[in-house]
Amino acid sequence: MVCKNCNDNLRTDYSYCPNCGAKVIRNRLTVKSLWGDIIERYFNLENTFLKTFIHLFTKPEVVAEGYIKGIRRKYLNPISYLGISITLSGFVVFLIKKVELDINVDFLGSGTTSIAQEKLMDTMYDYHALLFILFIPMMSAAGWLCFREKKYNFSERTIVFIYSLAHYSLSIFIPSCIIILFKPDGYGLFSLIALLFMYLYTAFVIKRVSKEKGIELWSKIFIFWTLFTIMYFSLSMIFPIIMLILGTINLEDFKPTKI
């Protein structure tokens, strides 16, 4: 008998391949076996995804630093974790468009909006994955001071923030779906609360990974927040300029209109 995954020779009494660890499948695929495979892969306590999700709440430093130090099989790797989060956030965007959610872009309460704001919001939905990925190097650059004593380079800081942002996105997935489906008019407020949660969770990760305490820790986190916020608003300003250059919007679109 030969392993279907790595082509290594197997004894007939083997249940798992000793070379690659894959389970030996002897029976045809049925609905029952398919459902059992889904439960085993995604909901058992030994599953790497579930373990990664839980431990990023309880001990994120173990997950992130474990990968940095070479532990690869205990937790889901950051790229796969990020891929799952982007896929699910794409489903949230799909729901927003499906229910034709009208998010109030008048954050200042002026009673006006503009065509440019609405087009910008639509474009952000279309390129949400790219924007989300851009947050990662921004955080890695802003966090250089937080991990200075650990001498983490840019790539190592990137691992920390890939896990952080992906976990933030996965954490708000179910609440986002519930609000969109049952209280869509509250999604704008929820988005602001979710943004605050992102800042707080990232601060929690920095605290756990850096191992620093007291004023020095919070001063570094404050600098991190400040630098990231500056980069965030800079990106927000660049986006409309790019849209103007590409002709997606024009100056007339910025004319305010009553809501």
PDB file of C-alpha atoms in Angstrom:
ATOM      1  CA  MET A   1       0.000   0.000   0.000  1.00  0.00           C
ATOM      2  CA  VAL A   2       1.218   3.496  -0.880  1.00  0.00           C
ATOM      3  CA  CYS A   3       0.461   6.801   0.876  1.00  0.00           C
ATOM      4  CA  LYS A   4      -1.704   8.966  -1.396  1.00  0.00           C
ATOM      5  CA  ASN A   5      -0.039  12.148  -0.105  1.00  0.00           C
ATOM      6  CA  CYS A   6       3.704  11.421  -0.177  1.00  0.00           C
ATOM      7  CA  ASN A   7       3.846   8.077  -2.071  1.00  0.00           C
ATOM      8  CA  ASP A   8       5.733   6.416   0.784  1.00  0.00           C
ATOM      9  CA  ASN A   9       5.250   2.652   1.191  1.00  0.00           C
ATOM     10  CA  LEU A  10       2.853   1.699   3.999  1.00  0.00           C
ATOM     11  CA  ARG A  11       2.025  -1.472   5.862  1.00  0.00           C
ATOM     12  CA  THR A  12      -1.591  -2.542   5.516  1.00  0.00           C
ATOM     13  CA  ASP A  13      -2.242  -2.163   9.263  1.00  0.00           C
ATOM     14  CA  TYR A  14      -1.139   1.501   9.354  1.00  0.00           C
ATOM     15  CA  SER A  15      -3.802   4.116  10.139  1.00  0.00           C
ATOM     16  CA  TYR A  16      -1.416   7.038   9.582  1.00  0.00           C
ATOM     17  CA  CYS A  17       1.597   7.507   7.330  1.00  0.00           C
ATOM     18  CA  PRO A  18       4.812   7.505   9.427  1.00  0.00           C
ATOM     19  CA  ASN A  19       6.488   9.741   6.837  1.00  0.00           C
ATOM     20  CA  CYS A  20       4.027  12.645   6.419  1.00  0.00           C
ATOM     21  CA  GLY A  21       1.478  11.938   9.166  1.00  0.00           C
ATOM     22  CA  ALA A  22      -1.511  11.807   6.802  1.00  0.00           C
ATOM     23  CA  LYS A  23      -4.476   9.639   7.764  1.00  0.00           C
ATOM     24  CA  VAL A  24      -4.940   6.500   5.671  1.00  0.00           C
ATOM     25  CA  ILE A  25      -8.312   6.630   3.880  1.00  0.00           C
ATOM     26  CA  ARG A  26      -9.726   3.204   3.038  1.00  0.00           C
ATOM     27  CA  ASN A  27     -13.426   3.888   2.461  1.00  0.00           C
ATOM     28  CA  ARG A  28     -15.281   5.937  -0.137  1.00  0.00           C
ATOM     29  CA  LEU A  29     -16.305   9.483   0.707  1.00  0.00           C
ATOM     30  CA  THR A  30     -19.806   9.800   2.184  1.00  0.00           C
ATOM     31  CA  VAL A  31     -21.782  12.659   3.739  1.00  0.00           C
ATOM     32  CA  LYS A  32     -21.125  11.177   7.180  1.00  0.00           C
ATOM     33  CA  SER A  33     -17.368  10.847   6.632  1.00  0.00           C
ATOM     34  CA  LEU A  34     -17.192  14.330   5.082  1.00  0.00           C
ATOM     35  CA  TRP A  35     -18.966  15.874   8.068  1.00  0.00           C
ATOM     36  CA  GLY A  36     -16.726  13.936  10.448  1.00  0.00           C
ATOM     37  CA  ASP A  37     -13.652  15.228   8.615  1.00  0.00           C
ATOM     38  CA  ILE A  38     -14.885  18.834   8.927  1.00  0.00           C
ATOM     39  CA  ILE A  39     -15.515  18.410  12.676  1.00  0.00           C
ATOM     40  CA  GLU A  40     -12.103  16.804  13.166  1.00  0.00           C
ATOM     41  CA  ARG A  41     -10.236  19.437  11.192  1.00  0.00           C
ATOM     42  CA  TYR A  42     -11.847  22.595  12.531  1.00  0.00           C
ATOM     43  CA  PHE A  43     -13.521  21.923  15.878  1.00  0.00           C
ATOM     44  CA  ASN A  44     -11.443  19.447  17.850  1.00  0.00           C
ATOM     45  CA  LEU A  45      -9.253  20.796  20.650  1.00  0.00           C
ATOM     46  CA  GLU A  46      -6.062  19.584  18.982  1.00  0.00           C
ATOM     47  CA  ASN A  47      -6.868  21.430  15.758  1.00  0.00           C
ATOM     48  CA  THR A  48      -4.213  24.024  14.944  1.00  0.00           C
ATOM     49  CA  PHE A  49      -6.732  26.674  13.856  1.00  0.00           C
ATOM     50  CA  LEU A  50      -8.853  26.427  17.001  1.00  0.00           C
ATOM     51  CA  LYS A  51      -5.760  26.252  19.200  1.00  0.00           C
ATOM     52  CA  THR A  52      -4.271  29.284  17.444  1.00  0.00           C
ATOM     53  CA  PHE A  53      -7.516  31.248  17.816  1.00  0.00           C
ATOM     54  CA  ILE A  54      -7.844  30.502  21.545  1.00  0.00           C
ATOM     55  CA  HIS A  55      -4.181  31.080  22.374  1.00  0.00           C
ATOM     56  CA  LEU A  56      -4.089  34.416  20.538  1.00  0.00           C
ATOM     57  CA  PHE A  57      -6.573  35.554  23.183  1.00  0.00           C
ATOM     58  CA  THR A  58      -4.806  33.987  26.151  1.00  0.00           C
ATOM     59  CA  LYS A  59      -1.097  33.888  25.256  1.00  0.00           C
ATOM     60  CA  PRO A  60      -0.380  35.628  21.927  1.00  0.00           C
ATOM     61  CA  GLU A  61       3.320  35.861  22.733  1.00  0.00           C
ATOM     62  CA  VAL A  62       3.595  32.043  22.655  1.00  0.00           C
ATOM     63  CA  VAL A  63       1.977  31.858  19.215  1.00  0.00           C
ATOM     64  CA  ALA A  64       3.919  34.706  17.581  1.00  0.00           C
ATOM     65  CA  GLU A  65       7.302  34.082  19.181  1.00  0.00           C
ATOM     66  CA  GLY A  66       6.947  30.356  18.652  1.00  0.00           C
ATOM     67  CA  TYR A  67       6.730  30.895  14.893  1.00  0.00           C
ATOM     68  CA  ILE A  68       9.618  33.384  14.978  1.00  0.00           C
ATOM     69  CA  LYS A  69      11.779  30.851  16.836  1.00  0.00           C
ATOM     70  CA  GLY A  70      10.981  28.047  14.402  1.00  0.00           C
ATOM     71  CA  ILE A  71       7.927  26.251  15.841  1.00  0.00           C
ATOM     72  CA  ARG A  72       5.823  25.505  12.762  1.00  0.00           C
ATOM     73  CA  ARG A  73       3.442  22.613  13.508  1.00  0.00           C
ATOM     74  CA  LYS A  74       1.924  23.587  16.865  1.00  0.00           C
ATOM     75  CA  TYR A  75      -0.011  26.603  15.542  1.00  0.00           C
ATOM     76  CA  LEU A  76      -1.434  27.657  12.208  1.00  0.00           C
ATOM     77  CA  ASN A  77       1.161  29.643  10.271  1.00  0.00           C
ATOM     78  CA  PRO A  78       0.510  33.417  10.019  1.00  0.00           C
ATOM     79  CA  ILE A  79      -0.070  33.452   6.249  1.00  0.00           C
ATOM     80  CA  SER A  80      -2.769  30.769   6.443  1.00  0.00           C
ATOM     81  CA  TYR A  81      -4.352  32.510   9.432  1.00  0.00           C
ATOM     82  CA  LEU A  82      -4.336  35.786   7.508  1.00  0.00           C
ATOM     83  CA  GLY A  83      -5.820  34.052   4.467  1.00  0.00           C
ATOM     84  CA  ILE A  84      -8.753  32.743   6.515  1.00  0.00           C
ATOM     85  CA  SER A  85      -9.388  36.187   8.015  1.00  0.00           C
ATOM     86  CA  ILE A  86      -9.334  37.906   4.612  1.00  0.00           C
ATOM     87  CA  THR A  87     -11.712  35.290   3.195  1.00  0.00           C
ATOM     88  CA  LEU A  88     -14.201  35.824   6.025  1.00  0.00           C
ATOM     89  CA  SER A  89     -13.898  39.612   5.842  1.00  0.00           C
ATOM     90  CA  GLY A  90     -14.674  39.266   2.136  1.00  0.00           C
ATOM     91  CA  PHE A  91     -17.878  37.469   3.138  1.00  0.00           C
ATOM     92  CA  VAL A  92     -18.734  40.434   5.401  1.00  0.00           C
ATOM     93  CA  VAL A  93     -18.290  42.800   2.445  1.00  0.00           C
ATOM     94  CA  PHE A  94     -20.498  40.481   0.377  1.00  0.00           C
ATOM     95  CA  LEU A  95     -23.203  40.708   3.070  1.00  0.00           C
ATOM     96  CA  ILE A  96     -22.933  44.501   3.156  1.00  0.00           C
ATOM     97  CA  LYS A  97     -23.499  44.668  -0.594  1.00  0.00           C
ATOM     98  CA  LYS A  98     -26.185  41.973  -0.511  1.00  0.00           C
ATOM     99  CA  VAL A  99     -28.358  43.798   2.018  1.00  0.00           C
ATOM    100  CA  GLU A 100     -27.483  47.113   0.318  1.00  0.00           C
ATOM    101  CA  LEU A 101     -26.271  48.496   3.626  1.00  0.00           C
ATOM    102  CA  ASP A 102     -26.282  52.287   3.596  1.00  0.00           C
ATOM    103  CA  ILE A 103     -23.517  53.288   5.993  1.00  0.00           C
ATOM    104  CA  ASN A 104     -23.637  56.868   7.175  1.00  0.00           C
ATOM    105  CA  VAL A 105     -20.379  58.497   6.077  1.00  0.00           C
ATOM    106  CA  ASP A 106     -21.250  61.776   7.791  1.00  0.00           C
ATOM    107  CA  PHE A 107     -19.051  61.075  10.816  1.00  0.00           C
ATOM    108  CA  LEU A 108     -18.880  64.753  11.807  1.00  0.00           C
ATOM    109  CA  GLY A 109     -22.659  65.087  11.973  1.00  0.00           C
ATOM    110  CA  SER A 110     -22.794  67.983   9.506  1.00  0.00           C
ATOM    111  CA  GLY A 111     -25.932  66.657   7.840  1.00  0.00           C
ATOM    112  CA  THR A 112     -24.190  66.504   4.469  1.00  0.00           C
ATOM    113  CA  THR A 113     -22.258  63.998   2.412  1.00  0.00           C
ATOM    114  CA  SER A 114     -20.755  63.889  -1.064  1.00  0.00           C
ATOM    115  CA  ILE A 115     -20.602  61.616  -4.074  1.00  0.00           C
ATOM    116  CA  ALA A 116     -16.838  61.382  -3.524  1.00  0.00           C
ATOM    117  CA  GLN A 117     -17.340  59.959  -0.028  1.00  0.00           C
ATOM    118  CA  GLU A 118     -19.749  57.340  -1.330  1.00  0.00           C
ATOM    119  CA  LYS A 119     -17.431  56.376  -4.202  1.00  0.00           C
ATOM    120  CA  LEU A 120     -14.505  56.204  -1.795  1.00  0.00           C
ATOM    121  CA  MET A 121     -16.471  53.870   0.474  1.00  0.00           C
ATOM    122  CA  ASP A 122     -17.372  51.621  -2.476  1.00  0.00           C
ATOM    123  CA  THR A 123     -13.727  51.515  -3.585  1.00  0.00           C
ATOM    124  CA  MET A 124     -12.590  50.621  -0.075  1.00  0.00           C
ATOM    125  CA  TYR A 125     -15.014  47.683  -0.117  1.00  0.00           C
ATOM    126  CA  ASP A 126     -13.689  46.542  -3.494  1.00  0.00           C
ATOM    127  CA  TYR A 127     -10.072  46.669  -2.298  1.00  0.00           C
ATOM    128  CA  HIS A 128     -10.633  45.786   1.359  1.00  0.00           C
ATOM    129  CA  ALA A 129      -8.131  42.899   1.246  1.00  0.00           C
ATOM    130  CA  LEU A 130      -5.358  45.122  -0.130  1.00  0.00           C
ATOM    131  CA  LEU A 131      -6.067  47.837   2.444  1.00  0.00           C
ATOM    132  CA  PHE A 132      -6.058  45.275   5.236  1.00  0.00           C
ATOM    133  CA  ILE A 133      -2.708  43.889   4.098  1.00  0.00           C
ATOM    134  CA  LEU A 134      -1.272  47.426   3.926  1.00  0.00           C
ATOM    135  CA  PHE A 135      -2.003  47.825   7.641  1.00  0.00           C
ATOM    136  CA  ILE A 136       0.555  45.101   8.413  1.00  0.00           C
ATOM    137  CA  PRO A 137       3.750  46.872   7.229  1.00  0.00           C
ATOM    138  CA  MET A 138       2.382  50.114   8.691  1.00  0.00           C
ATOM    139  CA  MET A 139       2.136  48.476  12.115  1.00  0.00           C
ATOM    140  CA  SER A 140       5.515  46.786  11.679  1.00  0.00           C
ATOM    141  CA  ALA A 141       7.100  50.162  10.977  1.00  0.00           C
ATOM    142  CA  ALA A 142       5.243  51.884  13.827  1.00  0.00           C
ATOM    143  CA  GLY A 143       6.167  49.116  16.285  1.00  0.00           C
ATOM    144  CA  TRP A 144       9.945  49.310  15.925  1.00  0.00           C
ATOM    145  CA  LEU A 145      10.334  50.944  19.360  1.00  0.00           C
ATOM    146  CA  CYS A 146       8.098  48.441  21.169  1.00  0.00           C
ATOM    147  CA  PHE A 147      10.367  45.471  20.466  1.00  0.00           C
ATOM    148  CA  ARG A 148      13.703  47.289  20.442  1.00  0.00           C
ATOM    149  CA  GLU A 149      15.043  45.383  23.451  1.00  0.00           C
ATOM    150  CA  LYS A 150      14.212  42.062  21.773  1.00  0.00           C
ATOM    151  CA  LYS A 151      15.994  43.299  18.644  1.00  0.00           C
ATOM    152  CA  TYR A 152      13.218  42.098  16.357  1.00  0.00           C
ATOM    153  CA  ASN A 153      13.806  42.986  12.738  1.00  0.00           C
ATOM    154  CA  PHE A 154      11.064  44.182  10.381  1.00  0.00           C
ATOM    155  CA  SER A 155      10.139  40.649   9.265  1.00  0.00           C
ATOM    156  CA  GLU A 156       9.828  39.384  12.843  1.00  0.00           C
ATOM    157  CA  ARG A 157       7.645  42.340  13.812  1.00  0.00           C
ATOM    158  CA  THR A 158       5.560  41.625  10.720  1.00  0.00           C
ATOM    159  CA  ILE A 159       4.799  38.115  12.032  1.00  0.00           C
ATOM    160  CA  VAL A 160       3.542  39.591  15.316  1.00  0.00           C
ATOM    161  CA  PHE A 161       1.220  42.013  13.548  1.00  0.00           C
ATOM    162  CA  ILE A 162      -0.014  39.511  10.942  1.00  0.00           C
ATOM    163  CA  TYR A 163      -1.273  37.362  13.797  1.00  0.00           C
ATOM    164  CA  SER A 164      -2.671  40.432  15.603  1.00  0.00           C
ATOM    165  CA  LEU A 165      -4.606  41.875  12.664  1.00  0.00           C
ATOM    166  CA  ALA A 166      -5.821  38.502  11.406  1.00  0.00           C
ATOM    167  CA  HIS A 167      -7.061  37.627  14.882  1.00  0.00           C
ATOM    168  CA  TYR A 168      -8.805  40.980  15.221  1.00  0.00           C
ATOM    169  CA  SER A 169     -10.572  40.376  11.906  1.00  0.00           C
ATOM    170  CA  LEU A 170     -11.645  36.847  12.891  1.00  0.00           C
ATOM    171  CA  SER A 171     -12.845  38.047  16.304  1.00  0.00           C
ATOM    172  CA  ILE A 172     -15.271  40.585  14.843  1.00  0.00           C
ATOM    173  CA  PHE A 173     -16.528  38.319  12.037  1.00  0.00           C
ATOM    174  CA  ILE A 174     -19.576  36.852  13.812  1.00  0.00           C
ATOM    175  CA  PRO A 175     -20.623  40.149  15.497  1.00  0.00           C
ATOM    176  CA  SER A 176     -20.308  41.889  12.100  1.00  0.00           C
ATOM    177  CA  CYS A 177     -22.595  39.351  10.418  1.00  0.00           C
ATOM    178  CA  ILE A 178     -25.173  39.585  13.213  1.00  0.00           C
ATOM    179  CA  ILE A 179     -25.298  43.388  13.100  1.00  0.00           C
ATOM    180  CA  ILE A 180     -25.463  43.544   9.293  1.00  0.00           C
ATOM    181  CA  LEU A 181     -28.338  41.053   9.197  1.00  0.00           C
ATOM    182  CA  PHE A 182     -30.361  42.177  12.217  1.00  0.00           C
ATOM    183  CA  LYS A 183     -29.407  45.799  12.962  1.00  0.00           C
ATOM    184  CA  PRO A 184     -27.782  47.224   9.836  1.00  0.00           C
ATOM    185  CA  ASP A 185     -28.283  50.853  10.892  1.00  0.00           C
ATOM    186  CA  GLY A 186     -25.876  50.249  13.784  1.00  0.00           C
ATOM    187  CA  TYR A 187     -23.005  48.988  11.632  1.00  0.00           C
ATOM    188  CA  GLY A 188     -21.346  52.408  11.377  1.00  0.00           C
ATOM    189  CA  LEU A 189     -21.103  52.687  15.171  1.00  0.00           C
ATOM    190  CA  PHE A 190     -19.979  49.065  15.409  1.00  0.00           C
ATOM    191  CA  SER A 191     -17.145  49.793  12.947  1.00  0.00           C
ATOM    192  CA  LEU A 192     -15.825  52.535  15.240  1.00  0.00           C
ATOM    193  CA  ILE A 193     -16.037  50.220  18.266  1.00  0.00           C
ATOM    194  CA  ALA A 194     -14.253  47.499  16.270  1.00  0.00           C
ATOM    195  CA  LEU A 195     -11.486  49.972  15.400  1.00  0.00           C
ATOM    196  CA  LEU A 196     -11.071  50.746  19.110  1.00  0.00           C
ATOM    197  CA  PHE A 197     -10.915  46.999  19.798  1.00  0.00           C
ATOM    198  CA  MET A 198      -8.140  46.678  17.193  1.00  0.00           C
ATOM    199  CA  TYR A 199      -6.091  49.333  19.003  1.00  0.00           C
ATOM    200  CA  LEU A 200      -6.667  47.735  22.416  1.00  0.00           C
ATOM    201  CA  TYR A 201      -5.955  44.177  21.262  1.00  0.00           C
ATOM    202  CA  THR A 202      -2.782  45.273  19.491  1.00  0.00           C
ATOM    203  CA  ALA A 203      -1.667  47.012  22.697  1.00  0.00           C
ATOM    204  CA  PHE A 204      -2.355  43.771  24.596  1.00  0.00           C
ATOM    205  CA  VAL A 205      -0.204  41.790  22.138  1.00  0.00           C
ATOM    206  CA  ILE A 206       2.621  44.325  22.371  1.00  0.00           C
ATOM    207  CA  LYS A 207       2.473  44.140  26.174  1.00  0.00           C
ATOM    208  CA  ARG A 208       2.636  40.342  26.187  1.00  0.00           C
ATOM    209  CA  VAL A 209       5.389  40.052  23.581  1.00  0.00           C
ATOM    210  CA  SER A 210       7.610  42.896  24.801  1.00  0.00           C
ATOM    211  CA  LYS A 211       7.385  41.841  28.488  1.00  0.00           C
ATOM    212  CA  GLU A 212       7.832  45.478  29.487  1.00  0.00           C
ATOM    213  CA  LYS A 213       5.812  47.133  32.250  1.00  0.00           C
ATOM    214  CA  GLY A 214       4.824  50.490  33.660  1.00  0.00           C
ATOM    215  CA  ILE A 215       5.349  53.910  32.135  1.00  0.00           C
ATOM    216  CA  GLU A 216       7.970  52.719  29.645  1.00  0.00           C
ATOM    217  CA  LEU A 217       5.551  50.174  28.180  1.00  0.00           C
ATOM    218  CA  TRP A 218       2.607  52.563  27.843  1.00  0.00           C
ATOM    219  CA  SER A 219       4.758  55.366  26.480  1.00  0.00           C
ATOM    220  CA  LYS A 220       5.968  53.024  23.713  1.00  0.00           C
ATOM    221  CA  ILE A 221       2.408  51.866  23.017  1.00  0.00           C
ATOM    222  CA  PHE A 222       1.288  55.506  22.833  1.00  0.00           C
ATOM    223  CA  ILE A 223       4.062  56.249  20.327  1.00  0.00           C
ATOM    224  CA  PHE A 224       3.013  53.151  18.366  1.00  0.00           C
ATOM    225  CA  TRP A 225      -0.625  54.277  18.281  1.00  0.00           C
ATOM    226  CA  THR A 226       0.407  57.789  17.255  1.00  0.00           C
ATOM    227  CA  LEU A 227       2.684  56.643  14.415  1.00  0.00           C
ATOM    228  CA  PHE A 228       0.145  54.118  13.138  1.00  0.00           C
ATOM    229  CA  THR A 229      -2.678  56.683  13.250  1.00  0.00           C
ATOM    230  CA  ILE A 230      -0.567  59.152  11.256  1.00  0.00           C
ATOM    231  CA  MET A 231       0.139  56.450   8.652  1.00  0.00           C
ATOM    232  CA  TYR A 232      -3.545  55.442   8.636  1.00  0.00           C
ATOM    233  CA  PHE A 233      -4.755  58.975   7.929  1.00  0.00           C
ATOM    234  CA  SER A 234      -1.971  59.499   5.393  1.00  0.00           C
ATOM    235  CA  LEU A 235      -3.215  56.425   3.520  1.00  0.00           C
ATOM    236  CA  SER A 236      -6.769  57.783   3.792  1.00  0.00           C
ATOM    237  CA  MET A 237      -5.607  61.014   2.130  1.00  0.00           C
ATOM    238  CA  ILE A 238      -3.611  59.263  -0.590  1.00  0.00           C
ATOM    239  CA  PHE A 239      -6.548  57.101  -1.667  1.00  0.00           C
ATOM    240  CA  PRO A 240      -8.765  59.984  -2.931  1.00  0.00           C
ATOM    241  CA  ILE A 241      -5.757  61.486  -4.741  1.00  0.00           C
ATOM    242  CA  ILE A 242      -5.161  58.186  -6.567  1.00  0.00           C
ATOM    243  CA  MET A 243      -8.863  58.034  -7.454  1.00  0.00           C
ATOM    244  CA  LEU A 244      -8.676  61.598  -8.814  1.00  0.00           C
ATOM    245  CA  ILE A 245      -5.648  60.728 -10.947  1.00  0.00           C
ATOM    246  CA  LEU A 246      -7.359  57.597 -12.289  1.00  0.00           C
ATOM    247  CA  GLY A 247     -10.547  59.527 -13.014  1.00  0.00           C
ATOM    248  CA  THR A 248     -12.704  57.446 -10.671  1.00  0.00           C
ATOM    249  CA  ILE A 249     -13.855  60.672  -9.038  1.00  0.00           C
ATOM    250  CA  ASN A 250     -13.649  64.331 -10.042  1.00  0.00           C
ATOM    251  CA  LEU A 251     -13.652  67.612  -8.140  1.00  0.00           C
ATOM    252  CA  GLU A 252     -17.413  68.043  -8.652  1.00  0.00           C
ATOM    253  CA  ASP A 253     -17.977  64.860  -6.644  1.00  0.00           C
ATOM    254  CA  PHE A 254     -16.664  66.597  -3.514  1.00  0.00           C
ATOM    255  CA  LYS A 255     -19.547  69.075  -3.541  1.00  0.00           C
ATOM    256  CA  PRO A 256     -21.573  68.480  -0.330  1.00  0.00           C
ATOM    257  CA  THR A 257     -25.178  67.361  -0.621  1.00  0.00           C
ATOM    258  CA  LYS A 258     -27.900  67.078   2.007  1.00  0.00           C
ATOM    259  CA  ILE A 259     -28.414  63.606   3.474  1.00  0.00           C
TER     260      ILE A 259
END
